[in-house]
Amino acid sequence: MLLTLCTCVAACDMPDFSYSGENGKATLNGNVLTLHVDSSPDATIGSSGDFTVDGKALPLAPAQRGLLVLYYQGVTDIREQASGMKAGIVAAKNAFAAKPDADAKQKLKDTVVSQAHQLTVKMCQDEANLKTVQDQLNAQVPAFKPYGDIFRARSAEDCIKDNDNDND
């Protein structure tokens, strides 16, 4: 059954991770990050910093390639935090399904809230770091500019507040 599920997922070509930003979307499939922005062709960034626009590889200086590697890594960091949150939700649902007593339920709730907050803090910091790299790419790689507004300009603190308010 697991093999069938994996085959179905692979057949659908489902992305490993997708982030919809203010002005576009970043999708991570395997080791290729694709940037989607209206009125611009798709761009891809490989794990080694390769950068293509509309399927055409662009020449890069070592510093530019390094920034693209950091950008790619930033997206994978956010994906890891999001995956951790999803796994935590599943684990919490399973734990509550066992119908713990009131004291155990409160401890479990406190643990879940604490871990979710820790993951949110890490993800928000990753997003702020990624925005910094995105801004550097905008300045140093002219071909990146159409894709340079996907991640929002907000501080990690604002991100945490936004997420805390969503969970109230």
Short mmCIF file of C-alpha atoms in Angstrom, two decimals:
data_model
loop_
_atom_site.label_atom_id
_atom_site.label_comp_id
_atom_site.label_asym_id
_atom_site.label_seq_id
_atom_site.Cartn_x
_atom_site.Cartn_y
_atom_site.Cartn_z
CA MET A 1 0.00 0.00 0.00
CA LEU A 2 2.84 2.40 0.85
CA LEU A 3 4.41 1.72 -2.54
CA THR A 4 1.10 2.51 -4.24
CA LEU A 5 0.79 5.77 -2.32
CA CYS A 6 4.36 6.78 -3.21
CA THR A 7 3.70 5.96 -6.85
CA CYS A 8 0.53 8.05 -6.86
CA VAL A 9 2.30 10.99 -5.28
CA ALA A 10 5.17 10.74 -7.78
CA ALA A 11 2.72 10.46 -10.67
CA CYS A 12 0.97 13.64 -9.61
CA ASP A 13 4.35 15.41 -9.48
CA MET A 14 3.36 17.00 -6.20
CA PRO A 15 5.84 19.57 -4.96
CA ASP A 16 7.86 18.85 -1.87
CA PHE A 17 7.06 22.35 -0.69
CA SER A 18 5.28 25.41 -1.97
CA TYR A 19 5.33 28.94 -0.55
CA SER A 20 2.89 31.54 -1.87
CA GLY A 21 4.27 34.98 -1.22
CA GLU A 22 2.95 38.44 -1.85
CA ASN A 23 4.16 38.62 -5.44
CA GLY A 24 4.72 35.06 -6.54
CA LYS A 25 5.36 31.52 -5.47
CA ALA A 26 8.38 29.35 -4.72
CA THR A 27 8.03 25.60 -5.28
CA LEU A 28 10.64 23.07 -4.23
CA ASN A 29 10.63 19.73 -6.08
CA GLY A 30 13.53 17.45 -5.25
CA ASN A 31 16.62 19.63 -5.49
CA VAL A 32 15.15 22.28 -7.82
CA LEU A 33 13.53 25.46 -6.57
CA THR A 34 11.17 27.05 -9.09
CA LEU A 35 10.14 30.68 -8.81
CA HIS A 36 6.77 31.61 -10.33
CA VAL A 37 5.86 35.26 -10.88
CA ASP A 38 3.04 36.62 -13.04
CA SER A 39 4.22 38.19 -16.31
CA SER A 40 7.68 36.58 -16.08
CA PRO A 41 8.91 33.17 -17.19
CA ASP A 42 9.63 30.65 -14.46
CA ALA A 43 13.12 30.69 -12.99
CA THR A 44 14.88 27.79 -11.29
CA ILE A 45 17.61 27.60 -8.70
CA GLY A 46 19.48 24.34 -8.19
CA SER A 47 20.98 23.22 -4.91
CA SER A 48 24.44 24.18 -6.25
CA GLY A 49 23.31 27.73 -7.14
CA ASP A 50 22.59 27.17 -10.82
CA PHE A 51 20.11 29.79 -12.06
CA THR A 52 17.95 29.48 -15.14
CA VAL A 53 15.25 31.75 -16.51
CA ASP A 54 12.83 30.25 -19.01
CA GLY A 55 15.09 27.20 -19.26
CA LYS A 56 18.21 29.20 -20.13
CA ALA A 57 21.20 28.99 -17.78
CA LEU A 58 22.62 32.34 -16.76
CA PRO A 59 26.35 32.96 -16.21
CA LEU A 60 27.11 33.80 -12.59
CA ALA A 61 30.05 35.10 -10.62
CA PRO A 62 31.03 32.94 -7.62
CA ALA A 63 29.52 35.45 -5.15
CA GLN A 64 26.20 35.44 -7.04
CA ARG A 65 26.14 31.64 -7.10
CA GLY A 66 26.83 31.68 -3.35
CA LEU A 67 23.85 33.94 -2.74
CA LEU A 68 21.65 31.64 -4.82
CA VAL A 69 22.82 28.67 -2.72
CA LEU A 70 21.87 30.63 0.42
CA TYR A 71 18.47 31.44 -1.08
CA TYR A 72 17.89 27.79 -1.96
CA GLN A 73 18.97 26.73 1.54
CA GLY A 74 16.67 29.33 3.09
CA VAL A 75 13.67 27.85 1.32
CA THR A 76 14.66 24.34 2.40
CA ASP A 77 14.97 25.58 6.00
CA ILE A 78 11.43 26.96 5.87
CA ARG A 79 10.23 23.68 4.35
CA GLU A 80 11.79 21.77 7.26
CA GLN A 81 10.03 23.95 9.83
CA ALA A 82 6.70 23.55 8.03
CA SER A 83 7.20 19.77 7.89
CA GLY A 84 8.00 19.75 11.60
CA MET A 85 4.78 21.60 12.34
CA LYS A 86 2.75 19.14 10.28
CA ALA A 87 4.38 16.18 12.02
CA GLY A 88 3.69 17.77 15.40
CA ILE A 89 0.03 18.23 14.56
CA VAL A 90 -0.29 14.57 13.58
CA ALA A 91 1.49 13.45 16.75
CA ALA A 92 -0.74 15.66 18.91
CA LYS A 93 -3.90 14.36 17.25
CA ASN A 94 -2.74 10.79 17.85
CA ALA A 95 -1.93 11.55 21.49
CA PHE A 96 -5.32 13.18 22.09
CA ALA A 97 -7.05 10.26 20.37
CA ALA A 98 -5.78 8.07 23.23
CA LYS A 99 -8.06 10.13 25.52
CA PRO A 100 -5.59 11.08 28.26
CA ASP A 101 -6.83 12.20 31.67
CA ALA A 102 -7.24 15.93 32.33
CA ASP A 103 -3.74 16.39 33.84
CA ALA A 104 -2.03 14.54 31.00
CA LYS A 105 -4.16 16.43 28.48
CA GLN A 106 -3.04 19.80 29.92
CA LYS A 107 0.63 18.73 29.88
CA LEU A 108 0.27 17.55 26.30
CA LYS A 109 -1.41 20.81 25.31
CA ASP A 110 1.36 22.85 26.96
CA THR A 111 4.02 20.79 25.19
CA VAL A 112 2.31 21.15 21.81
CA VAL A 113 1.90 24.92 22.24
CA SER A 114 5.53 25.32 23.30
CA GLN A 115 6.91 23.25 20.44
CA ALA A 116 4.68 25.00 17.90
CA HIS A 117 5.91 28.37 19.17
CA GLN A 118 9.55 27.24 18.90
CA LEU A 119 9.02 26.07 15.32
CA THR A 120 7.22 29.31 14.48
CA VAL A 121 10.10 31.37 15.87
CA LYS A 122 12.61 29.38 13.81
CA MET A 123 10.50 29.57 10.64
CA CYS A 124 9.98 33.31 11.04
CA GLN A 125 13.72 33.86 11.53
CA ASP A 126 14.40 31.71 8.45
CA GLU A 127 11.92 33.80 6.47
CA ALA A 128 13.56 37.06 7.60
CA ASN A 129 17.01 35.68 6.69
CA LEU A 130 15.70 34.61 3.29
CA LYS A 131 14.31 38.09 2.67
CA THR A 132 17.78 39.52 3.38
CA VAL A 133 19.37 37.16 0.83
CA GLN A 134 16.57 37.96 -1.63
CA ASP A 135 17.37 41.68 -1.32
CA GLN A 136 21.07 40.99 -1.95
CA LEU A 137 20.19 38.96 -5.04
CA ASN A 138 18.03 41.83 -6.30
CA ALA A 139 21.03 44.13 -6.04
CA GLN A 140 23.63 41.74 -7.47
CA VAL A 141 21.81 39.59 -10.05
CA PRO A 142 19.74 41.74 -12.44
CA ALA A 143 17.95 38.69 -13.91
CA PHE A 144 16.68 37.85 -10.39
CA LYS A 145 14.77 41.13 -9.94
CA PRO A 146 11.40 39.90 -11.31
CA TYR A 147 11.47 37.18 -8.62
CA GLY A 148 12.82 39.39 -5.87
CA ASP A 149 9.56 40.16 -4.08
CA ILE A 150 8.24 36.67 -3.32
CA PHE A 151 9.22 36.72 0.34
CA ARG A 152 7.71 39.51 2.36
CA ALA A 153 9.48 42.36 4.03
CA ARG A 154 8.54 41.80 7.65
CA SER A 155 10.63 41.28 10.72
CA ALA A 156 10.84 37.96 12.52
CA GLU A 157 9.03 39.61 15.43
CA ASP A 158 6.10 40.68 13.22
CA CYS A 159 5.95 37.20 11.69
CA ILE A 160 5.78 35.62 15.16
CA LYS A 161 3.03 38.06 16.22
CA ASP A 162 1.06 37.31 13.03
CA ASN A 163 1.32 33.57 13.65
CA ASP A 164 0.48 33.90 17.36
CA ASN A 165 -2.62 35.92 16.42
CA ASP A 166 -3.62 33.25 13.89
CA ASN A 167 -3.51 30.64 16.64
CA ASP A 168 -5.59 32.58 19.19
#
